[in-house]
Amino acid sequence: MTGDLAAAVHAEALKLRRSRVPWATAAAMVLAALVGAFFMFVLQDVGRARTLGLLGAKAQLAGGTADWPGYFSLAAQTVAVGGLLVFGTAAIWLFGREFSDRTATDLLAVPTSRTAVVLAKLLLGLAWCALLTLLLVALVLVLGALLDLPGWSAATAVRGTGTVLGTGLLTAGLAASYGLAASVGRGYLPAVGVLFLTVLLAQVLAAVGHGEWFPWAVPALLAGAAGPDRADVGWAGAAGVVLVALGSAAATALWWERADHSA
């Protein structure tokens, strides 16, 4: 199994290296960091932003503070909400491409076990999401320093970085469900539909106060997207995320092992 997994990881890494999708997801993270920096710049001096034409004369900004804790909090919320789309896209591509490129049958003909192939995709997806999260953290540190945000301390940096990375890990785990959707749906479109449905439901349920019971809403709640008073989701919320992640991974492996791939 170890040899199969190593071979599968090598093969999947080659596919990833030759694709433009990783660059697109990295660009999305760069854009997210720049947007966050823009909000911090505006919050530093709203009057200056209006004078520079960056903000409409009647525009009002509610919430958020232009300091390091505020920027880290915004980055964590970005990973929780925007990351679900970006990480989900990565998972959908890893599994869905085999059907859109008509390589699924060829993939199953190689001597490497199907479970090893699925596990390799999941591990690469997790590493991919982790690198994207680290990229966002690095950009936050650089852009925050350029903006000379107040409130810096080693403890703030460690706490803020840990929050962003933890949120990224939870979100990456949820992305496994989209790999399952791409496999069962045999392509991109069904999985994209599931992606948008879960994102929409997460926003709606969080808004009405029931997001802790919907795993896809939990990372955003923990990051403070619905306010600090709703950040405590309890053990059930965290357990739900873990169950979705592990259950999706197991179900994906089981589907690839037992599904009829002759069609």
PDB file of C-alpha atoms in Angstrom:
ATOM      1  CA  MET A   1       0.000   0.000   0.000  1.00  0.00           C
ATOM      2  CA  THR A   2       2.870   2.358   0.825  1.00  0.00           C
ATOM      3  CA  GLY A   3       4.434   1.802  -2.591  1.00  0.00           C
ATOM      4  CA  ASP A   4       1.089   2.305  -4.310  1.00  0.00           C
ATOM      5  CA  LEU A   5       0.505   5.526  -2.409  1.00  0.00           C
ATOM      6  CA  ALA A   6       3.946   6.906  -3.271  1.00  0.00           C
ATOM      7  CA  ALA A   7       3.408   6.131  -6.958  1.00  0.00           C
ATOM      8  CA  ALA A   8      -0.061   7.671  -6.887  1.00  0.00           C
ATOM      9  CA  VAL A   9       1.167  10.823  -5.153  1.00  0.00           C
ATOM     10  CA  HIS A  10       3.947  11.178  -7.727  1.00  0.00           C
ATOM     11  CA  ALA A  11       1.513  10.801 -10.630  1.00  0.00           C
ATOM     12  CA  GLU A  12      -1.013  13.231  -9.159  1.00  0.00           C
ATOM     13  CA  ALA A  13       1.737  15.753  -8.376  1.00  0.00           C
ATOM     14  CA  LEU A  14       2.796  15.696 -12.037  1.00  0.00           C
ATOM     15  CA  LYS A  15      -0.773  16.457 -13.118  1.00  0.00           C
ATOM     16  CA  LEU A  16      -0.941  19.289 -10.619  1.00  0.00           C
ATOM     17  CA  ARG A  17       2.371  20.770 -11.709  1.00  0.00           C
ATOM     18  CA  ARG A  18       1.312  20.852 -15.355  1.00  0.00           C
ATOM     19  CA  SER A  19      -2.034  22.508 -14.658  1.00  0.00           C
ATOM     20  CA  ARG A  20      -2.877  26.199 -14.433  1.00  0.00           C
ATOM     21  CA  VAL A  21      -5.521  25.644 -11.757  1.00  0.00           C
ATOM     22  CA  PRO A  22      -3.056  25.968  -8.821  1.00  0.00           C
ATOM     23  CA  TRP A  23      -1.953  29.327 -10.203  1.00  0.00           C
ATOM     24  CA  ALA A  24      -5.567  30.445 -10.485  1.00  0.00           C
ATOM     25  CA  THR A  25      -6.273  29.501  -6.867  1.00  0.00           C
ATOM     26  CA  ALA A  26      -3.090  31.267  -5.735  1.00  0.00           C
ATOM     27  CA  ALA A  27      -4.189  34.377  -7.631  1.00  0.00           C
ATOM     28  CA  ALA A  28      -7.527  34.208  -5.818  1.00  0.00           C
ATOM     29  CA  MET A  29      -5.726  34.205  -2.474  1.00  0.00           C
ATOM     30  CA  VAL A  30      -3.544  37.129  -3.509  1.00  0.00           C
ATOM     31  CA  LEU A  31      -6.651  39.056  -4.528  1.00  0.00           C
ATOM     32  CA  ALA A  32      -8.312  38.219  -1.202  1.00  0.00           C
ATOM     33  CA  ALA A  33      -5.308  39.553   0.713  1.00  0.00           C
ATOM     34  CA  LEU A  34      -5.267  42.736  -1.369  1.00  0.00           C
ATOM     35  CA  VAL A  35      -8.984  43.297  -0.801  1.00  0.00           C
ATOM     36  CA  GLY A  36      -8.460  42.835   2.922  1.00  0.00           C
ATOM     37  CA  ALA A  37      -5.585  45.329   2.841  1.00  0.00           C
ATOM     38  CA  PHE A  38      -7.818  47.774   0.973  1.00  0.00           C
ATOM     39  CA  PHE A  39     -10.453  47.528   3.717  1.00  0.00           C
ATOM     40  CA  MET A  40      -7.799  48.120   6.357  1.00  0.00           C
ATOM     41  CA  PHE A  41      -6.534  51.155   4.420  1.00  0.00           C
ATOM     42  CA  VAL A  42     -10.048  52.592   4.200  1.00  0.00           C
ATOM     43  CA  LEU A  43     -10.775  51.928   7.879  1.00  0.00           C
ATOM     44  CA  GLN A  44      -7.568  53.706   8.864  1.00  0.00           C
ATOM     45  CA  ASP A  45      -9.001  56.995   7.627  1.00  0.00           C
ATOM     46  CA  VAL A  46     -12.434  56.998   5.996  1.00  0.00           C
ATOM     47  CA  GLY A  47     -12.173  60.707   5.196  1.00  0.00           C
ATOM     48  CA  ARG A  48      -8.921  60.162   3.320  1.00  0.00           C
ATOM     49  CA  ALA A  49     -10.483  57.319   1.364  1.00  0.00           C
ATOM     50  CA  ARG A  50     -13.354  59.552   0.293  1.00  0.00           C
ATOM     51  CA  THR A  51     -10.930  62.299  -0.710  1.00  0.00           C
ATOM     52  CA  LEU A  52      -8.977  59.833  -2.855  1.00  0.00           C
ATOM     53  CA  GLY A  53     -12.184  58.640  -4.509  1.00  0.00           C
ATOM     54  CA  LEU A  54     -11.902  55.159  -2.994  1.00  0.00           C
ATOM     55  CA  LEU A  55     -15.178  55.468  -1.158  1.00  0.00           C
ATOM     56  CA  GLY A  56     -18.449  57.082  -2.135  1.00  0.00           C
ATOM     57  CA  ALA A  57     -19.481  60.248  -0.295  1.00  0.00           C
ATOM     58  CA  LYS A  58     -22.520  58.514   1.230  1.00  0.00           C
ATOM     59  CA  ALA A  59     -20.881  55.156   1.886  1.00  0.00           C
ATOM     60  CA  GLN A  60     -20.839  53.935   5.474  1.00  0.00           C
ATOM     61  CA  LEU A  61     -18.594  51.213   6.870  1.00  0.00           C
ATOM     62  CA  ALA A  62     -19.812  49.167   9.800  1.00  0.00           C
ATOM     63  CA  GLY A  63     -17.628  46.895  11.923  1.00  0.00           C
ATOM     64  CA  GLY A  64     -13.956  46.109  11.637  1.00  0.00           C
ATOM     65  CA  THR A  65     -10.940  47.881  13.024  1.00  0.00           C
ATOM     66  CA  ALA A  66      -7.771  48.892  11.218  1.00  0.00           C
ATOM     67  CA  ASP A  67      -5.315  46.996  13.397  1.00  0.00           C
ATOM     68  CA  TRP A  68      -3.517  43.652  13.411  1.00  0.00           C
ATOM     69  CA  PRO A  69      -6.206  41.698  15.280  1.00  0.00           C
ATOM     70  CA  GLY A  70      -8.817  43.085  12.883  1.00  0.00           C
ATOM     71  CA  TYR A  71      -6.753  42.132   9.815  1.00  0.00           C
ATOM     72  CA  PHE A  72      -6.131  38.594  11.086  1.00  0.00           C
ATOM     73  CA  SER A  73      -9.834  38.233  11.872  1.00  0.00           C
ATOM     74  CA  LEU A  74     -10.723  39.380   8.369  1.00  0.00           C
ATOM     75  CA  ALA A  75      -8.218  36.905   6.894  1.00  0.00           C
ATOM     76  CA  ALA A  76      -9.725  34.046   8.904  1.00  0.00           C
ATOM     77  CA  GLN A  77     -13.202  34.947   7.676  1.00  0.00           C
ATOM     78  CA  THR A  78     -11.846  35.093   4.132  1.00  0.00           C
ATOM     79  CA  VAL A  79     -10.478  31.557   4.438  1.00  0.00           C
ATOM     80  CA  ALA A  80     -13.743  30.325   5.929  1.00  0.00           C
ATOM     81  CA  VAL A  81     -16.043  31.820   3.289  1.00  0.00           C
ATOM     82  CA  GLY A  82     -13.915  32.454   0.201  1.00  0.00           C
ATOM     83  CA  GLY A  83     -11.707  29.498   1.019  1.00  0.00           C
ATOM     84  CA  LEU A  84     -14.679  27.170   0.772  1.00  0.00           C
ATOM     85  CA  LEU A  85     -15.024  28.230  -2.858  1.00  0.00           C
ATOM     86  CA  VAL A  86     -11.289  28.113  -3.610  1.00  0.00           C
ATOM     87  CA  PHE A  87     -10.565  24.868  -1.762  1.00  0.00           C
ATOM     88  CA  GLY A  88     -13.748  23.359  -3.159  1.00  0.00           C
ATOM     89  CA  THR A  89     -12.596  24.227  -6.663  1.00  0.00           C
ATOM     90  CA  ALA A  90      -9.303  22.459  -5.983  1.00  0.00           C
ATOM     91  CA  ALA A  91     -11.069  19.288  -4.785  1.00  0.00           C
ATOM     92  CA  ILE A  92     -13.491  19.333  -7.705  1.00  0.00           C
ATOM     93  CA  TRP A  93     -10.627  19.676 -10.178  1.00  0.00           C
ATOM     94  CA  LEU A  94      -8.609  16.850  -8.602  1.00  0.00           C
ATOM     95  CA  PHE A  95     -11.449  14.359  -9.036  1.00  0.00           C
ATOM     96  CA  GLY A  96     -13.607  15.843 -11.777  1.00  0.00           C
ATOM     97  CA  ARG A  97     -10.817  16.194 -14.304  1.00  0.00           C
ATOM     98  CA  GLU A  98     -10.549  12.417 -14.613  1.00  0.00           C
ATOM     99  CA  PHE A  99     -14.056  12.343 -16.091  1.00  0.00           C
ATOM    100  CA  SER A 100     -13.907  15.511 -18.195  1.00  0.00           C
ATOM    101  CA  ASP A 101     -10.571  14.381 -19.686  1.00  0.00           C
ATOM    102  CA  ARG A 102     -11.918  10.811 -20.049  1.00  0.00           C
ATOM    103  CA  THR A 103      -8.975   9.383 -18.117  1.00  0.00           C
ATOM    104  CA  ALA A 104     -10.975   7.764 -15.296  1.00  0.00           C
ATOM    105  CA  THR A 105     -11.065   4.348 -16.985  1.00  0.00           C
ATOM    106  CA  ASP A 106      -7.358   4.521 -17.843  1.00  0.00           C
ATOM    107  CA  LEU A 107      -6.584   5.519 -14.264  1.00  0.00           C
ATOM    108  CA  LEU A 108      -8.337   2.424 -12.956  1.00  0.00           C
ATOM    109  CA  ALA A 109      -6.392   0.170 -15.342  1.00  0.00           C
ATOM    110  CA  VAL A 110      -3.012   0.909 -13.738  1.00  0.00           C
ATOM    111  CA  PRO A 111      -1.665  -1.523 -11.104  1.00  0.00           C
ATOM    112  CA  THR A 112      -1.922   1.123  -8.355  1.00  0.00           C
ATOM    113  CA  SER A 113      -4.916   0.454  -6.102  1.00  0.00           C
ATOM    114  CA  ARG A 114      -7.947   2.694  -6.395  1.00  0.00           C
ATOM    115  CA  THR A 115      -7.855   3.528  -2.696  1.00  0.00           C
ATOM    116  CA  ALA A 116      -4.258   4.715  -3.051  1.00  0.00           C
ATOM    117  CA  VAL A 117      -5.259   6.954  -5.953  1.00  0.00           C
ATOM    118  CA  VAL A 118      -8.075   8.528  -3.917  1.00  0.00           C
ATOM    119  CA  LEU A 119      -5.862   8.947  -0.878  1.00  0.00           C
ATOM    120  CA  ALA A 120      -3.160  10.577  -3.006  1.00  0.00           C
ATOM    121  CA  LYS A 121      -5.672  13.079  -4.376  1.00  0.00           C
ATOM    122  CA  LEU A 122      -6.941  13.873  -0.888  1.00  0.00           C
ATOM    123  CA  LEU A 123      -3.437  14.339   0.517  1.00  0.00           C
ATOM    124  CA  LEU A 124      -2.400  16.577  -2.358  1.00  0.00           C
ATOM    125  CA  GLY A 125      -5.610  18.539  -1.956  1.00  0.00           C
ATOM    126  CA  LEU A 126      -4.878  19.042   1.742  1.00  0.00           C
ATOM    127  CA  ALA A 127      -1.312  20.154   0.983  1.00  0.00           C
ATOM    128  CA  TRP A 128      -2.599  22.469  -1.749  1.00  0.00           C
ATOM    129  CA  CYS A 129      -5.083  24.120   0.632  1.00  0.00           C
ATOM    130  CA  ALA A 130      -2.424  24.413   3.348  1.00  0.00           C
ATOM    131  CA  LEU A 131      -0.041  26.205   0.975  1.00  0.00           C
ATOM    132  CA  LEU A 132      -2.790  28.596  -0.103  1.00  0.00           C
ATOM    133  CA  THR A 133      -3.548  29.385   3.543  1.00  0.00           C
ATOM    134  CA  LEU A 134       0.141  29.959   4.267  1.00  0.00           C
ATOM    135  CA  LEU A 135       0.309  32.251   1.232  1.00  0.00           C
ATOM    136  CA  LEU A 136      -2.558  34.309   2.642  1.00  0.00           C
ATOM    137  CA  VAL A 137      -0.871  34.538   6.059  1.00  0.00           C
ATOM    138  CA  ALA A 138       2.397  35.676   4.466  1.00  0.00           C
ATOM    139  CA  LEU A 139       0.599  38.349   2.458  1.00  0.00           C
ATOM    140  CA  VAL A 140      -1.277  39.539   5.531  1.00  0.00           C
ATOM    141  CA  LEU A 141       2.011  39.961   7.394  1.00  0.00           C
ATOM    142  CA  VAL A 142       3.616  41.878   4.526  1.00  0.00           C
ATOM    143  CA  LEU A 143       0.634  44.079   3.682  1.00  0.00           C
ATOM    144  CA  GLY A 144      -0.143  44.765   7.329  1.00  0.00           C
ATOM    145  CA  ALA A 145       3.445  45.921   7.852  1.00  0.00           C
ATOM    146  CA  LEU A 146       3.263  48.163   4.772  1.00  0.00           C
ATOM    147  CA  LEU A 147       0.072  49.731   6.144  1.00  0.00           C
ATOM    148  CA  ASP A 148       1.776  50.176   9.522  1.00  0.00           C
ATOM    149  CA  LEU A 149      -1.228  48.757  11.346  1.00  0.00           C
ATOM    150  CA  PRO A 150      -1.276  49.280  15.106  1.00  0.00           C
ATOM    151  CA  GLY A 151      -1.603  46.541  17.693  1.00  0.00           C
ATOM    152  CA  TRP A 152       1.345  44.374  16.658  1.00  0.00           C
ATOM    153  CA  SER A 153       2.834  41.934  19.128  1.00  0.00           C
ATOM    154  CA  ALA A 154       4.301  38.467  18.950  1.00  0.00           C
ATOM    155  CA  ALA A 155       1.316  37.077  20.841  1.00  0.00           C
ATOM    156  CA  THR A 156      -1.114  38.751  18.445  1.00  0.00           C
ATOM    157  CA  ALA A 157       0.763  37.377  15.438  1.00  0.00           C
ATOM    158  CA  VAL A 158       0.854  33.832  16.830  1.00  0.00           C
ATOM    159  CA  ARG A 159      -2.804  33.914  17.831  1.00  0.00           C
ATOM    160  CA  GLY A 160      -3.907  35.451  14.539  1.00  0.00           C
ATOM    161  CA  THR A 161      -1.828  33.064  12.442  1.00  0.00           C
ATOM    162  CA  GLY A 162      -3.124  30.100  14.410  1.00  0.00           C
ATOM    163  CA  THR A 163      -6.708  31.215  13.859  1.00  0.00           C
ATOM    164  CA  VAL A 164      -6.216  31.568  10.104  1.00  0.00           C
ATOM    165  CA  LEU A 165      -4.417  28.230   9.806  1.00  0.00           C
ATOM    166  CA  GLY A 166      -6.975  26.435  11.964  1.00  0.00           C
ATOM    167  CA  THR A 167      -9.827  27.871   9.923  1.00  0.00           C
ATOM    168  CA  GLY A 168      -8.028  26.830   6.744  1.00  0.00           C
ATOM    169  CA  LEU A 169      -7.616  23.268   8.033  1.00  0.00           C
ATOM    170  CA  LEU A 170     -11.321  22.952   8.852  1.00  0.00           C
ATOM    171  CA  THR A 171     -12.308  24.399   5.489  1.00  0.00           C
ATOM    172  CA  ALA A 172      -9.911  22.082   3.652  1.00  0.00           C
ATOM    173  CA  GLY A 173     -11.487  19.113   5.417  1.00  0.00           C
ATOM    174  CA  LEU A 174     -14.934  20.161   4.229  1.00  0.00           C
ATOM    175  CA  ALA A 175     -13.620  20.408   0.663  1.00  0.00           C
ATOM    176  CA  ALA A 176     -13.368  16.604   0.611  1.00  0.00           C
ATOM    177  CA  SER A 177     -17.145  16.516   0.226  1.00  0.00           C
ATOM    178  CA  TYR A 178     -16.821  18.189  -3.171  1.00  0.00           C
ATOM    179  CA  GLY A 179     -14.358  15.534  -4.287  1.00  0.00           C
ATOM    180  CA  LEU A 180     -17.031  12.989  -3.432  1.00  0.00           C
ATOM    181  CA  ALA A 181     -19.634  14.985  -5.385  1.00  0.00           C
ATOM    182  CA  ALA A 182     -17.329  15.201  -8.415  1.00  0.00           C
ATOM    183  CA  SER A 183     -16.763  11.442  -8.272  1.00  0.00           C
ATOM    184  CA  VAL A 184     -20.403  10.417  -7.890  1.00  0.00           C
ATOM    185  CA  GLY A 185     -21.479  13.057 -10.421  1.00  0.00           C
ATOM    186  CA  ARG A 186     -18.688  11.970 -12.772  1.00  0.00           C
ATOM    187  CA  GLY A 187     -17.548  15.496 -13.585  1.00  0.00           C
ATOM    188  CA  TYR A 188     -17.363  19.141 -12.627  1.00  0.00           C
ATOM    189  CA  LEU A 189     -20.916  20.425 -12.980  1.00  0.00           C
ATOM    190  CA  PRO A 190     -22.724  18.332 -10.325  1.00  0.00           C
ATOM    191  CA  ALA A 191     -19.957  19.107  -7.839  1.00  0.00           C
ATOM    192  CA  VAL A 192     -20.077  22.831  -8.629  1.00  0.00           C
ATOM    193  CA  GLY A 193     -23.814  22.708  -7.966  1.00  0.00           C
ATOM    194  CA  VAL A 194     -23.193  21.081  -4.572  1.00  0.00           C
ATOM    195  CA  LEU A 195     -20.504  23.669  -3.837  1.00  0.00           C
ATOM    196  CA  PHE A 196     -22.779  26.639  -4.448  1.00  0.00           C
ATOM    197  CA  LEU A 197     -25.670  24.993  -2.597  1.00  0.00           C
ATOM    198  CA  THR A 198     -23.606  24.389   0.539  1.00  0.00           C
ATOM    199  CA  VAL A 199     -22.135  27.895   0.456  1.00  0.00           C
ATOM    200  CA  LEU A 200     -25.618  29.396   0.106  1.00  0.00           C
ATOM    201  CA  LEU A 201     -27.065  27.252   2.891  1.00  0.00           C
ATOM    202  CA  ALA A 202     -24.116  28.085   5.136  1.00  0.00           C
ATOM    203  CA  GLN A 203     -24.767  31.811   4.735  1.00  0.00           C
ATOM    204  CA  VAL A 204     -28.517  31.502   5.257  1.00  0.00           C
ATOM    205  CA  LEU A 205     -28.311  29.216   8.304  1.00  0.00           C
ATOM    206  CA  ALA A 206     -25.582  31.336   9.896  1.00  0.00           C
ATOM    207  CA  ALA A 207     -27.720  34.446   9.386  1.00  0.00           C
ATOM    208  CA  VAL A 208     -30.738  32.898  11.136  1.00  0.00           C
ATOM    209  CA  GLY A 209     -28.675  31.573  14.028  1.00  0.00           C
ATOM    210  CA  HIS A 210     -28.522  27.852  13.231  1.00  0.00           C
ATOM    211  CA  GLY A 211     -25.150  27.672  11.492  1.00  0.00           C
ATOM    212  CA  GLU A 212     -23.528  25.584  14.229  1.00  0.00           C
ATOM    213  CA  TRP A 213     -25.634  22.605  13.104  1.00  0.00           C
ATOM    214  CA  PHE A 214     -24.452  22.887   9.491  1.00  0.00           C
ATOM    215  CA  PRO A 215     -20.774  21.826   9.197  1.00  0.00           C
ATOM    216  CA  TRP A 216     -20.066  24.035   6.164  1.00  0.00           C
ATOM    217  CA  ALA A 217     -20.989  27.110   8.224  1.00  0.00           C
ATOM    218  CA  VAL A 218     -18.870  26.221  11.275  1.00  0.00           C
ATOM    219  CA  PRO A 219     -15.466  27.582  10.109  1.00  0.00           C
ATOM    220  CA  ALA A 220     -17.018  30.974   9.307  1.00  0.00           C
ATOM    221  CA  LEU A 221     -18.711  31.104  12.707  1.00  0.00           C
ATOM    222  CA  LEU A 222     -15.469  30.204  14.490  1.00  0.00           C
ATOM    223  CA  ALA A 223     -13.695  32.956  12.526  1.00  0.00           C
ATOM    224  CA  GLY A 224     -16.245  35.486  13.777  1.00  0.00           C
ATOM    225  CA  ALA A 225     -18.041  36.114  10.501  1.00  0.00           C
ATOM    226  CA  ALA A 226     -21.412  36.278  12.308  1.00  0.00           C
ATOM    227  CA  GLY A 227     -20.045  38.246  15.247  1.00  0.00           C
ATOM    228  CA  PRO A 228     -18.133  37.276  18.389  1.00  0.00           C
ATOM    229  CA  ASP A 229     -21.338  36.276  20.180  1.00  0.00           C
ATOM    230  CA  ARG A 230     -21.857  33.411  17.703  1.00  0.00           C
ATOM    231  CA  ALA A 231     -18.248  32.204  17.543  1.00  0.00           C
ATOM    232  CA  ASP A 232     -18.799  29.416  20.091  1.00  0.00           C
ATOM    233  CA  VAL A 233     -20.200  26.486  18.104  1.00  0.00           C
ATOM    234  CA  GLY A 234     -19.602  23.893  20.806  1.00  0.00           C
ATOM    235  CA  TRP A 235     -18.218  20.394  20.430  1.00  0.00           C
ATOM    236  CA  ALA A 236     -21.071  19.319  18.164  1.00  0.00           C
ATOM    237  CA  GLY A 237     -20.166  21.905  15.518  1.00  0.00           C
ATOM    238  CA  ALA A 238     -16.492  20.916  15.437  1.00  0.00           C
ATOM    239  CA  ALA A 239     -17.401  17.216  15.473  1.00  0.00           C
ATOM    240  CA  GLY A 240     -19.689  17.769  12.503  1.00  0.00           C
ATOM    241  CA  VAL A 241     -16.812  19.184  10.446  1.00  0.00           C
ATOM    242  CA  VAL A 242     -14.584  16.220  11.332  1.00  0.00           C
ATOM    243  CA  LEU A 243     -17.335  13.735  10.487  1.00  0.00           C
ATOM    244  CA  VAL A 244     -17.981  15.378   7.101  1.00  0.00           C
ATOM    245  CA  ALA A 245     -14.257  15.387   6.279  1.00  0.00           C
ATOM    246  CA  LEU A 246     -13.564  11.779   7.281  1.00  0.00           C
ATOM    247  CA  GLY A 247     -16.902  10.498   6.017  1.00  0.00           C
ATOM    248  CA  SER A 248     -16.430  12.153   2.628  1.00  0.00           C
ATOM    249  CA  ALA A 249     -12.914  10.728   2.296  1.00  0.00           C
ATOM    250  CA  ALA A 250     -14.082   7.217   3.194  1.00  0.00           C
ATOM    251  CA  ALA A 251     -17.143   7.426   0.944  1.00  0.00           C
ATOM    252  CA  THR A 252     -15.020   8.630  -1.978  1.00  0.00           C
ATOM    253  CA  ALA A 253     -12.589   5.740  -1.594  1.00  0.00           C
ATOM    254  CA  LEU A 254     -15.486   3.288  -1.316  1.00  0.00           C
ATOM    255  CA  TRP A 255     -17.166   4.721  -4.406  1.00  0.00           C
ATOM    256  CA  TRP A 256     -14.013   4.402  -6.513  1.00  0.00           C
ATOM    257  CA  GLU A 257     -13.560   0.826  -5.335  1.00  0.00           C
ATOM    258  CA  ARG A 258     -17.102  -0.391  -5.976  1.00  0.00           C
ATOM    259  CA  ALA A 259     -18.749   1.847  -8.561  1.00  0.00           C
ATOM    260  CA  ASP A 260     -19.355   0.657 -12.100  1.00  0.00           C
ATOM    261  CA  HIS A 261     -16.718   2.468 -14.159  1.00  0.00           C
ATOM    262  CA  SER A 262     -17.551   0.776 -17.443  1.00  0.00           C
ATOM    263  CA  ALA A 263     -19.951   3.544 -18.523  1.00  0.00           C
TER     264      ALA A 263
END
